[in-house]
CSV table of C-alpha atoms in Angstrom, one decimal:
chain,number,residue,atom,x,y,z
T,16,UNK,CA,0.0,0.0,0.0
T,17,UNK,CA,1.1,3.4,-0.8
T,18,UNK,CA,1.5,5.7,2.1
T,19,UNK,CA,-2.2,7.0,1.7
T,20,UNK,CA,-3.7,3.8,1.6
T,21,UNK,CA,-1.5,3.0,5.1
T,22,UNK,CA,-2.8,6.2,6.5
T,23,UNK,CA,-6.6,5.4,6.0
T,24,UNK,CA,-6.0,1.7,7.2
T,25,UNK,CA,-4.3,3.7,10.5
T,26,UNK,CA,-7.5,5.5,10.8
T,27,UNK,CA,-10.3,2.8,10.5
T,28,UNK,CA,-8.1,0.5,13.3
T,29,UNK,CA,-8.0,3.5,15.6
T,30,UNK,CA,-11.9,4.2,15.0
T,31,UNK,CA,-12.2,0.6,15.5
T,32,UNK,CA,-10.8,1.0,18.5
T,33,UNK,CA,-12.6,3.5,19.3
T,34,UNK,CA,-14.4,2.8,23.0
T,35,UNK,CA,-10.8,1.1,24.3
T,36,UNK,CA,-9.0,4.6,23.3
T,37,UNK,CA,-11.7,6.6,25.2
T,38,UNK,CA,-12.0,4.3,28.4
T,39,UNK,CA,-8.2,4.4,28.9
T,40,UNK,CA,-8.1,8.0,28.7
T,41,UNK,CA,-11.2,8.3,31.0
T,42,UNK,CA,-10.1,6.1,33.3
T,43,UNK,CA,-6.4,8.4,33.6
T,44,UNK,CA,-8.2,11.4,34.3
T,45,UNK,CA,-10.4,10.2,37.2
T,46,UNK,CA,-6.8,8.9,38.9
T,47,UNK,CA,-4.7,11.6,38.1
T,48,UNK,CA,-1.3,11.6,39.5
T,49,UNK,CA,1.7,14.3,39.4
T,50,UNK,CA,5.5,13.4,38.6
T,51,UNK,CA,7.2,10.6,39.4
T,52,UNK,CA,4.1,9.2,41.4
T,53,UNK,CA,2.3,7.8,37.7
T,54,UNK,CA,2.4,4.6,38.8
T,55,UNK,CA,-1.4,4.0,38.6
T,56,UNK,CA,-1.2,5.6,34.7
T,57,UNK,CA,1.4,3.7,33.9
T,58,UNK,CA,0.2,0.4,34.9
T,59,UNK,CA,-2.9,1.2,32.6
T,60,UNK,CA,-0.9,1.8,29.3
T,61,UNK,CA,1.6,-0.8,30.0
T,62,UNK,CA,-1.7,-3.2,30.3
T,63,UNK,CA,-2.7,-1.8,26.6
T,64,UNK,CA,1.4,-2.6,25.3
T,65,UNK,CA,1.8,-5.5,26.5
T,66,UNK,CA,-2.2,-7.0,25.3
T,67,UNK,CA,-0.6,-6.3,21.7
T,68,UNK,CA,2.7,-8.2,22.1
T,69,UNK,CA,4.9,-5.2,22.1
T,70,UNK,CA,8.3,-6.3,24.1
T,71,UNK,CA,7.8,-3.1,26.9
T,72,UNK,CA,9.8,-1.9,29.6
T,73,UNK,CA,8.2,-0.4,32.7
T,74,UNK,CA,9.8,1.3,35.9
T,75,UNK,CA,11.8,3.6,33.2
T,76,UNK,CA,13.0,6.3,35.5
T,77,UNK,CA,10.6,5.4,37.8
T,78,UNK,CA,7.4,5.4,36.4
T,79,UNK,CA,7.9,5.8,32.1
T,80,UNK,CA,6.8,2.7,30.2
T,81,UNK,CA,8.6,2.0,27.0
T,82,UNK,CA,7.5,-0.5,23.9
T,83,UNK,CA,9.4,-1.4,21.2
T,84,UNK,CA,7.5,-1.7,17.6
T,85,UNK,CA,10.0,-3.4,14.9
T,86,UNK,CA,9.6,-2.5,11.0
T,87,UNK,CA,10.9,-4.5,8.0
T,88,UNK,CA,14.2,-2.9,8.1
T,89,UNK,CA,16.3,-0.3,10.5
T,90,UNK,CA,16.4,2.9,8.1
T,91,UNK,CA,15.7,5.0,11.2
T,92,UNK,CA,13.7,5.2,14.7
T,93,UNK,CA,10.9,7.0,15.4
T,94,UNK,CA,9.8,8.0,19.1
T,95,UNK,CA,6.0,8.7,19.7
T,96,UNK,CA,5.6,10.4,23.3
T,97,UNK,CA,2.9,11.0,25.4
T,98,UNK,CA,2.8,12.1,29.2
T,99,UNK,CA,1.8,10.4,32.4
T,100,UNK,CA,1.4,13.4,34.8
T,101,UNK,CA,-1.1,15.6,36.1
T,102,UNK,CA,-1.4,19.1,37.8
T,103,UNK,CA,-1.5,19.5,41.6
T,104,UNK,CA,-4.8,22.0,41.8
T,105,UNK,CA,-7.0,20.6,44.9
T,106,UNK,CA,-9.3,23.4,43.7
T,107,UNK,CA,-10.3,22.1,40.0
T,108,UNK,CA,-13.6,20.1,40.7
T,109,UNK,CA,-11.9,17.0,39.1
T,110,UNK,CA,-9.0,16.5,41.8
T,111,UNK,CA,-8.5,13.5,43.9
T,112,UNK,CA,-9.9,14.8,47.3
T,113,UNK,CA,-6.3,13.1,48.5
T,114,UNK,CA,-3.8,14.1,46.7
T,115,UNK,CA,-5.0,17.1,44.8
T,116,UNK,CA,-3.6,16.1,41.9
T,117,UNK,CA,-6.0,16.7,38.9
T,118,UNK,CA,-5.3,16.7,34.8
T,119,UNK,CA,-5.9,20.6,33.8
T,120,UNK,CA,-3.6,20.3,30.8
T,121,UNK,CA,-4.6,17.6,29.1
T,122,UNK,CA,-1.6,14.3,29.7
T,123,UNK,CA,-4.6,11.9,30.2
T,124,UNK,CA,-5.8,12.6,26.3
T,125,UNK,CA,-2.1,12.2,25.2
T,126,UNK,CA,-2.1,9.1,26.7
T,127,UNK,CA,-5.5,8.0,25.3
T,128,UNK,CA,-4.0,9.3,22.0
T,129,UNK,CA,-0.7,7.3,22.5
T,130,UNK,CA,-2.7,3.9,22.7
T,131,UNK,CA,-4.3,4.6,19.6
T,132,UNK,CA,-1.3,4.7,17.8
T,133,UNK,CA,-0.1,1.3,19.5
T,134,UNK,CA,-3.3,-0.2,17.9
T,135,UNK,CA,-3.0,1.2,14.6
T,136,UNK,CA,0.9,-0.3,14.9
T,137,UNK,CA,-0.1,-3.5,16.0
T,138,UNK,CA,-1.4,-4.6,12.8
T,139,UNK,CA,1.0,-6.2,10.5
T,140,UNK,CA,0.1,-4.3,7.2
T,141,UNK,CA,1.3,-0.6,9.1
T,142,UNK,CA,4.3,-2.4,11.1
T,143,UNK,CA,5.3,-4.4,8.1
T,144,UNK,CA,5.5,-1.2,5.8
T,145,UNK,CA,7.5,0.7,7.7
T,146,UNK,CA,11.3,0.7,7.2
T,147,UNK,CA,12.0,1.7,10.7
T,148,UNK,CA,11.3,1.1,14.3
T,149,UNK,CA,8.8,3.1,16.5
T,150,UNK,CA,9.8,3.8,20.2
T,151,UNK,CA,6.1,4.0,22.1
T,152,UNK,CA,7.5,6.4,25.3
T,153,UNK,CA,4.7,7.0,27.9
T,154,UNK,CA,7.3,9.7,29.7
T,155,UNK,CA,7.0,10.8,33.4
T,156,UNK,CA,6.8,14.6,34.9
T,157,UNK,CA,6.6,16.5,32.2
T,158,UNK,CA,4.7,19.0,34.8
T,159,UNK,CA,8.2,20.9,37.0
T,160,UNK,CA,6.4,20.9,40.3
T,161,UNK,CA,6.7,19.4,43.6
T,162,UNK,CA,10.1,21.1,43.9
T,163,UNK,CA,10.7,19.9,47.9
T,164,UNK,CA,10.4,15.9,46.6
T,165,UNK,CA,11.9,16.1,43.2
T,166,UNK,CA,14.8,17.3,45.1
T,167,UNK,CA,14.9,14.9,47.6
T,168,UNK,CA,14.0,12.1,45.0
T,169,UNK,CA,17.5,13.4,43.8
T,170,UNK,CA,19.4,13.4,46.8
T,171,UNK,CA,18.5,10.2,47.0
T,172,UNK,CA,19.9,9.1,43.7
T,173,UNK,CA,16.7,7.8,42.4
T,174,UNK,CA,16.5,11.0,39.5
T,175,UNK,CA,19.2,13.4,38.2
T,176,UNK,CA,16.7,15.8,36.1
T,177,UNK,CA,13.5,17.4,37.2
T,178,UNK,CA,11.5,16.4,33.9
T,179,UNK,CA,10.6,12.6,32.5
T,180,UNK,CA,12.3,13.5,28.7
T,181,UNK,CA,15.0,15.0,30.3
T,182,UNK,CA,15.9,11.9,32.8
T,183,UNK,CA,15.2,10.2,29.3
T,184,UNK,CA,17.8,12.0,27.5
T,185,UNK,CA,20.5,11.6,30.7
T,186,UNK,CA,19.7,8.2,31.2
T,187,UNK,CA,20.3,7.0,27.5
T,188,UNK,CA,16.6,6.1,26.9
T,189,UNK,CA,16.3,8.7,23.4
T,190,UNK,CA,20.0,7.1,22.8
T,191,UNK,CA,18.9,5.2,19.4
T,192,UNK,CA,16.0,7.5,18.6
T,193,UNK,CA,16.4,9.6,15.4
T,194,UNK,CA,13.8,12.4,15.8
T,195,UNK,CA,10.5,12.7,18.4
T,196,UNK,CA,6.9,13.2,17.5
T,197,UNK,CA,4.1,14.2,20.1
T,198,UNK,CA,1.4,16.6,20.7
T,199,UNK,CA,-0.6,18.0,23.2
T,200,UNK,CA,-3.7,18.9,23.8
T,201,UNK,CA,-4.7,22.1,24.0
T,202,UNK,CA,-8.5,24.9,24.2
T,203,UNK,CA,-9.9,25.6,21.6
T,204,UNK,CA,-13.6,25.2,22.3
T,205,UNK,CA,-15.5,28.1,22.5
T,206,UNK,CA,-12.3,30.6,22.6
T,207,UNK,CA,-13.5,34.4,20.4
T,208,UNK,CA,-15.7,32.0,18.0
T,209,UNK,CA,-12.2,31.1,16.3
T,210,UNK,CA,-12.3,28.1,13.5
T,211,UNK,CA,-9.0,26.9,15.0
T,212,UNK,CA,-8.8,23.6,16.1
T,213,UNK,CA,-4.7,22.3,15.8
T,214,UNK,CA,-1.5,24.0,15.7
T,215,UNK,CA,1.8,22.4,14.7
T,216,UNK,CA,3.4,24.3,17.7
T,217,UNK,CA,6.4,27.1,18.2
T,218,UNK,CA,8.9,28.7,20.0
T,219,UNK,CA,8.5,29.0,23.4
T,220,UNK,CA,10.5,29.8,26.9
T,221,UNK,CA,13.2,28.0,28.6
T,222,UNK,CA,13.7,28.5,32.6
T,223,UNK,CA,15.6,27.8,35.5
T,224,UNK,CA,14.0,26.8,38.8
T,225,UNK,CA,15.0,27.8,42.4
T,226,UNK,CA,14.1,26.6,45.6
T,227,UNK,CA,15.4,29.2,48.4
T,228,UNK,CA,15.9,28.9,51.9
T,229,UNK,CA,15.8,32.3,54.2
T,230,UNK,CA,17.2,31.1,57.5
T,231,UNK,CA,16.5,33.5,60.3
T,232,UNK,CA,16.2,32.9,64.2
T,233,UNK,CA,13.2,32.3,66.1
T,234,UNK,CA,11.9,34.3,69.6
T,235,UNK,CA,8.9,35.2,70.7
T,236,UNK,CA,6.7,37.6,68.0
T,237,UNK,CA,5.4,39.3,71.0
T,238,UNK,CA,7.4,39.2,74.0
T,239,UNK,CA,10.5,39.9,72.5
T,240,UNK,CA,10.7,40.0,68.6
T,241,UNK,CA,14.1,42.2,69.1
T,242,UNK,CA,15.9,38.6,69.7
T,243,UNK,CA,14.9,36.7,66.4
T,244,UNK,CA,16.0,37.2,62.5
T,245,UNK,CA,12.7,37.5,60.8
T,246,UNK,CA,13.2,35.2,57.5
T,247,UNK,CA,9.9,36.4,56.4
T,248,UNK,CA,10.7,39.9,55.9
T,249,UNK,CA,13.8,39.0,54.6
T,250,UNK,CA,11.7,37.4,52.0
T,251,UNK,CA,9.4,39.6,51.5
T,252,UNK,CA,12.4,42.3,50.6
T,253,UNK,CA,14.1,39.3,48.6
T,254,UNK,CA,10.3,39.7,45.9
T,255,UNK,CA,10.1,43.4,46.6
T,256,UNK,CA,14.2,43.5,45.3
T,257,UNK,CA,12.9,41.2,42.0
T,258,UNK,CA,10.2,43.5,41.0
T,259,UNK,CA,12.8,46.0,40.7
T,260,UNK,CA,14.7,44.4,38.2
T,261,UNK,CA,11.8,43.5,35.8
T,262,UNK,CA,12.2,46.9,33.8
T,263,UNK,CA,15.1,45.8,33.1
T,264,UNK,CA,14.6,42.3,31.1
T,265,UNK,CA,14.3,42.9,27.4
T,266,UNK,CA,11.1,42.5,25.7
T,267,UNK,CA,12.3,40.2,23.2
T,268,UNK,CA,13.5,37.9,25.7
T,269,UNK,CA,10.4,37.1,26.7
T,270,UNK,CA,11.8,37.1,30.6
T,271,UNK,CA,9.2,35.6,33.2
T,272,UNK,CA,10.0,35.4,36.9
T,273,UNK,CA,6.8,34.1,39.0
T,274,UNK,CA,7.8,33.6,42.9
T,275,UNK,CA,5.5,31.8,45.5
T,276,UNK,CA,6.3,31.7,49.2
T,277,UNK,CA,5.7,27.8,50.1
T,278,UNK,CA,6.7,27.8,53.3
T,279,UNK,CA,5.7,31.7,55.5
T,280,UNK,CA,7.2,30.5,59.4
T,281,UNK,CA,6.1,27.6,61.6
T,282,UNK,CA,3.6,29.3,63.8
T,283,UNK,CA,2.1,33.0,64.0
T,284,UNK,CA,3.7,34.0,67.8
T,285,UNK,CA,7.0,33.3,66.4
T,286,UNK,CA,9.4,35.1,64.6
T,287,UNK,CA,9.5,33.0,61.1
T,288,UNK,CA,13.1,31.4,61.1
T,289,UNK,CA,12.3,29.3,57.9
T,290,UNK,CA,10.9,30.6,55.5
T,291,UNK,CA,10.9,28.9,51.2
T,292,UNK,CA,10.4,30.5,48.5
T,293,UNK,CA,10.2,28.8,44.9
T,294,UNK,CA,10.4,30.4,41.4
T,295,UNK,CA,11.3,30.0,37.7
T,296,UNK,CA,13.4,32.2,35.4
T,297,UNK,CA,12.3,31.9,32.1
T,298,UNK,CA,13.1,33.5,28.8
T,299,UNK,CA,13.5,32.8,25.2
T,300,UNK,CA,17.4,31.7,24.9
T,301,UNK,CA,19.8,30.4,27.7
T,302,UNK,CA,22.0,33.5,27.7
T,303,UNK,CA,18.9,35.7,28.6
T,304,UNK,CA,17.8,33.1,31.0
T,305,UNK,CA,21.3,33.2,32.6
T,306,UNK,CA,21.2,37.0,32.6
T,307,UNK,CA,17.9,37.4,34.2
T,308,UNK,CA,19.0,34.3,36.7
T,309,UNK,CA,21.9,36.4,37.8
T,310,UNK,CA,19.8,39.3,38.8
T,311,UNK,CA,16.9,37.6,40.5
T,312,UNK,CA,19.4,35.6,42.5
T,313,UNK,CA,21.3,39.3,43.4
T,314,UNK,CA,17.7,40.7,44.5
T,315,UNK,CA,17.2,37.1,46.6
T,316,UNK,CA,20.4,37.4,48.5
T,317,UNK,CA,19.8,41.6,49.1
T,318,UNK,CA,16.8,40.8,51.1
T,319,UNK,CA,18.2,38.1,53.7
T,320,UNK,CA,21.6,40.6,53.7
T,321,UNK,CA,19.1,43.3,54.5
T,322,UNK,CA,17.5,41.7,57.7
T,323,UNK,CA,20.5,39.4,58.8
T,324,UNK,CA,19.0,36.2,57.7
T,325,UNK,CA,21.0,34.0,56.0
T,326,UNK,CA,20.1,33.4,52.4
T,327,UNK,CA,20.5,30.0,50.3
T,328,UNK,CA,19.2,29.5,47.0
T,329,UNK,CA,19.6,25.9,45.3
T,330,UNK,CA,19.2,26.1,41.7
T,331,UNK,CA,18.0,23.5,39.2
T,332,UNK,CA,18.2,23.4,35.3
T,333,UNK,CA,14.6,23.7,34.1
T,334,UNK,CA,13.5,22.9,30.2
T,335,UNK,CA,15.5,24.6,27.3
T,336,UNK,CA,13.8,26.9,25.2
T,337,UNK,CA,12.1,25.5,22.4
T,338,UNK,CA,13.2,25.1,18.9
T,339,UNK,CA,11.1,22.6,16.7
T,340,UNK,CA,12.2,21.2,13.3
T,341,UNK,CA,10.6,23.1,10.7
T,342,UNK,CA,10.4,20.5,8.2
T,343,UNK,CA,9.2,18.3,10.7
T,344,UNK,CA,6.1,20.7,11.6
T,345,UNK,CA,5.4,20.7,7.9
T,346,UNK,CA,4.6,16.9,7.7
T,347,UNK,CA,2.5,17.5,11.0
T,348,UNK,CA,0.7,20.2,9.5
T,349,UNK,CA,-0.2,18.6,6.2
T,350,UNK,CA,-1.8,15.6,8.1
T,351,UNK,CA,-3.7,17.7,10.3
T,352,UNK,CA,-5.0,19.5,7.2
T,353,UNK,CA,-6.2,16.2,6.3
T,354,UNK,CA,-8.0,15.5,9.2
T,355,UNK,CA,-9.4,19.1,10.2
T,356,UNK,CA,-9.4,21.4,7.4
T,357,UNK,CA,-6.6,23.7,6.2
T,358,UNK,CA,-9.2,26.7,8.1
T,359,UNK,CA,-9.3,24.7,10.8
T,360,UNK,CA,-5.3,24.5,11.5
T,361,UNK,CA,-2.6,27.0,12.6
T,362,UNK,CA,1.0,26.9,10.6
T,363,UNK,CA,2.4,29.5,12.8
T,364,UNK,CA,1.8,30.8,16.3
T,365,UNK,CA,2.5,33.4,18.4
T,366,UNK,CA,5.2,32.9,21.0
T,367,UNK,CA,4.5,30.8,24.0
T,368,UNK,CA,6.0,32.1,27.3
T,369,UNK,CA,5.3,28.0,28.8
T,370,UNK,CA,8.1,25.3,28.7
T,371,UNK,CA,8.3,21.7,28.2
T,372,UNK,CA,10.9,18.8,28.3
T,373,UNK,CA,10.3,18.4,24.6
T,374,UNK,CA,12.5,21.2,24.2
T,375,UNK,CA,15.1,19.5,25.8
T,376,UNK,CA,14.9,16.7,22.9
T,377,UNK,CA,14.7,19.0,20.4
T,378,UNK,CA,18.1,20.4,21.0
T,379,UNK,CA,19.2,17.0,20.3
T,380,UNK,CA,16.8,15.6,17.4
T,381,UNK,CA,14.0,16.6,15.0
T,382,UNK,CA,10.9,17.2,17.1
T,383,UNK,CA,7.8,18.3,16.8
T,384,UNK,CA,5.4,19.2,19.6
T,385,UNK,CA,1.8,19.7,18.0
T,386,UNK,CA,-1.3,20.9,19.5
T,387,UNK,CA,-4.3,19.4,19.1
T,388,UNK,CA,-7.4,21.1,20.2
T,389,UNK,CA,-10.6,19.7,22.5
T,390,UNK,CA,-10.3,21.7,25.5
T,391,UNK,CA,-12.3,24.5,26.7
T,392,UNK,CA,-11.2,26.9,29.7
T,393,UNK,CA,-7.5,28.0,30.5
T,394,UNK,CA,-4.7,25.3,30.7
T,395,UNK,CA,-3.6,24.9,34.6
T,396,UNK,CA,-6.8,26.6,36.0
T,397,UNK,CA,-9.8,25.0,37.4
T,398,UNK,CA,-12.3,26.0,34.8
T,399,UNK,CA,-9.7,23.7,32.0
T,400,UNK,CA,-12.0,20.5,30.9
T,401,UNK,CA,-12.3,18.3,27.7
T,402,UNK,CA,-15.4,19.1,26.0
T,403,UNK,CA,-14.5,17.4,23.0
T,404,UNK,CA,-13.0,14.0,23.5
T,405,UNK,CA,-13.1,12.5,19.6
T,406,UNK,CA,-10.9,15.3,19.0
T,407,UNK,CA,-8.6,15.5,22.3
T,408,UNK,CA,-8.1,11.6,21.9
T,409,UNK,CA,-9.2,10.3,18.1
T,410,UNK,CA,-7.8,13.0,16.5
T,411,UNK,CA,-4.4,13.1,18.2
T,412,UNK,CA,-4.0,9.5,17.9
T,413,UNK,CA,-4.7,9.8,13.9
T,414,UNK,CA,-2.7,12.7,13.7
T,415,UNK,CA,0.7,11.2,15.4
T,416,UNK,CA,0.3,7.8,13.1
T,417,UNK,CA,-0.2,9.3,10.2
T,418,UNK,CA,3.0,11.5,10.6
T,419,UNK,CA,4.9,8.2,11.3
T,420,UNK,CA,4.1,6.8,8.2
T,421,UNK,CA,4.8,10.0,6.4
T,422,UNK,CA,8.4,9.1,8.0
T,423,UNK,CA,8.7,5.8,7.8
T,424,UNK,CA,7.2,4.4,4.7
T,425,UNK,CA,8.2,4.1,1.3
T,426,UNK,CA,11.9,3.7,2.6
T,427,UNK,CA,11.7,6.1,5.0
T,428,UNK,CA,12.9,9.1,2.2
T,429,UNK,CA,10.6,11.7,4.1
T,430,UNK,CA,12.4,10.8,7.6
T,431,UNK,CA,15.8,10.4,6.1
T,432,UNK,CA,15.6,13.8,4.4
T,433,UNK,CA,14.7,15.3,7.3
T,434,UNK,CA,17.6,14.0,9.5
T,435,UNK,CA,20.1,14.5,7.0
T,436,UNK,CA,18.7,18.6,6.9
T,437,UNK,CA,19.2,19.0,11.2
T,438,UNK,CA,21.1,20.2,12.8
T,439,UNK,CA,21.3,19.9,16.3
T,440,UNK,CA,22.2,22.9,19.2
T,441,UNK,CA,24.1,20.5,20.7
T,442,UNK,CA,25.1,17.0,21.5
T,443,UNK,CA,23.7,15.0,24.2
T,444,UNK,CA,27.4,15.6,26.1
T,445,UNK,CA,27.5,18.9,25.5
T,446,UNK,CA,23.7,18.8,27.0
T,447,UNK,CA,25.0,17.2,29.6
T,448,UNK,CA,28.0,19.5,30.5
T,449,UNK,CA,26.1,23.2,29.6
T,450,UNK,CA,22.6,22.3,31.0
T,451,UNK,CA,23.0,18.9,33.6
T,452,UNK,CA,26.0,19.8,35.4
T,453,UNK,CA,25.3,23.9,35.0
């Protein structure tokens, strides 16, 4: 079959599959669970793997499940990502009354949309035409939260990076993977009457995180306040010191610095003596990230100098800004096209001031991060919910397929071309010595 005639075949198995597809994403969303916890999730696509014979890995830095789909020859490798993790917002009427954790961006559909691919893979005619493999990654903590465990999850050896594609990348996982396709879902219901329903993605921010300790001494807030360091104030002069500085980030480098205080003092008679404080640093390019980093952490230490507390700041590398593959984007496109309407689809978008992991990969490879719509309300807010499943999960699932036999079939000359034309900001050591070990 020509790759046309593959496409449509993808597309009847996946409609075929229709309820299984939308029960598995279903069933993620009411057990929603943030990073490195997904073991629930990814029991549940590991379960849909493993029912189709694919040889699959679980436990892959900690919770990512990995399955292994084999063409008729090794031209190239194809990864197809989705991810496990959800928000921690105890207010969204969907959380889980224990945890707070609740899926207000959308991982559950990428997941449901991820399975869909495995079942349009499983049968022989797609595999068999394909003159490559397909890496099925179902990738962990894509979400950089949770700051306090990821770094103790660190300390105690069990992760090195903050995000899933990251610990991927460090951990040799993406080592035999040629380029990464993925989308994500994303509102588009009921948003200024726009016809818009998919976007092939963009540019967006990079960032560095901090967690930052204020360390003052306690005494009695009443009786005699003179004796203690209040580590709140110095805190609260560390954020006053920040806003000072943001007239001085340039607008084209898209700077974003966001504070919260996570941790105020212990109790309200006494003089707070530890205090936290978390934050990103973002911006469009690592040297502008760096810049602005330099002069948040200088307004940080001035407020602990000002009260005599002392100040400690322990900074992580965050996500890269993004750079997607161009050509890449264009394959994506034309299939959503196909599937939604050339009115109905974006070719370029405005900058995104978010991050993801994915940028991390594409530093390395071809990638392309695609959003596909179905969602109505703002991303990370309570009022985010998906109104239109056969688009959040059917679509996406179509969508990704259909890109990997644009890659992969007919001897793999789209994929190939597309390698051979990128090329990468850096290698995976050089990733490792400029962003890891930064």
């Amino acid at each position: 079959m020509d790759k046309q005639n593959l496409k449509n075949l993808a597309c009847q198995i996946i409609d075929e599959h229709h309820d299984q597809i939308m029960a598995l994403g279903d069933s993620i969303f009411a057990e929603p669970e943030t990073g490195w916890k997904e073991f629930k999730t990814a029991e549940k696509i590991k379960k849909v793997f493993e029912s189709l014979g694919f040889p699959t890995k679980d436990k892959q830095c900690i919770t990512g499940v990995i399955a292994q789909v084999k063409g008729k020859e090794k031209k190239l490798k194809v990864a197809v990502m989705g991810e496990l993790d959800a928000l921690g917002l105890p207010e969204s009427p969907y959380a889980d009354p224990q945890t707070g954790a609740a899926h207000m961006c959308g991982h559950h559909c990428m997941i449901a949309a991820l399975s869909g691919v495995a079942y349009a893979l499983h049968d022989s005619r797609i595999s068999g035409a394909l003159s490559g493999d397909v890496a099925l990654m179902a990738v962990p903590a894509e979400e950089f939260i949770e700051i306090g465990y990821r770094n103790q999850l660190r300390k105690e050896g069990k992760i090195k990076m903050f995000g899933g594609k990251q610990e991927f990348i460090y951990r040799g996982l993406l080592d035999d993977i040629d380029m990464m396709v993925m989308q994500h879902t994303t509102p588009t219901e009921g948003e200024q009457e726009t016809p818009i329903k998919a976007n092939v993605g963009g540019i967006s921010n990079g960032f560095v995180s901090k967690e930052v300790f204020y360390i003052g001494k306690a005494a009695h807030a009443g009786g005699a306040p003179e004796k203690g360091i209040n580590a709140l104030n110095a805190a609260k002069i560390g954020l006053i010191a920040i806003d000072a500085q943001r007239e001085t980030f340039r607008d084209e480098d898209h700077i974003r610095v966001h504070p919260i205080i996570t941790k105020g003092g212990d109790t309200v008679n006494i003089v707070p003596a530890d205090v936290r404080v978390e934050t990103y640093v973002r911006g469009a390019s690592i040297e502008s990230i760096l810049d602005a980093s330099a002069k948040v952490n200088r307004a940080l230490k001035a407020g602990g100098y000002a009260v005599g507390a002392e100040t400690k700041i322990d900074e992580i590398p965050g996500y890269l800004p993004m750079n997607p593959c161009s050509a890449l984007q264009d394959v994506m496109y034309a299939n959503l096209v196909t599937l939604l309407g050339k009115e109905h689809v974006a070719r370029h978008i405005p900058f995104n001031g978010g991050s993801s992991d994915a940028a991390d990969v594409a530093a390395l490879m071809p990638v392309v991060h695609a959003y596909v719509g179905g969602a109505s309300g703002r991303a990370h807010t309570k009022d985010y919910h998906i109104v239109n499943k056969e688009l959040a999960y059917i679509t996406a699932a179509k969508v990704l397929i259909m890109t990997v036999i644009d890659l992969l079939a007919e001897g793999a000359a789209t994929g190939i071309a597309i390698k051979e034309g990128f090329t990468p900001a850096m290698t995976k050591q050089e990733y490792i010595d400029k962003w890891v070990n930064q």
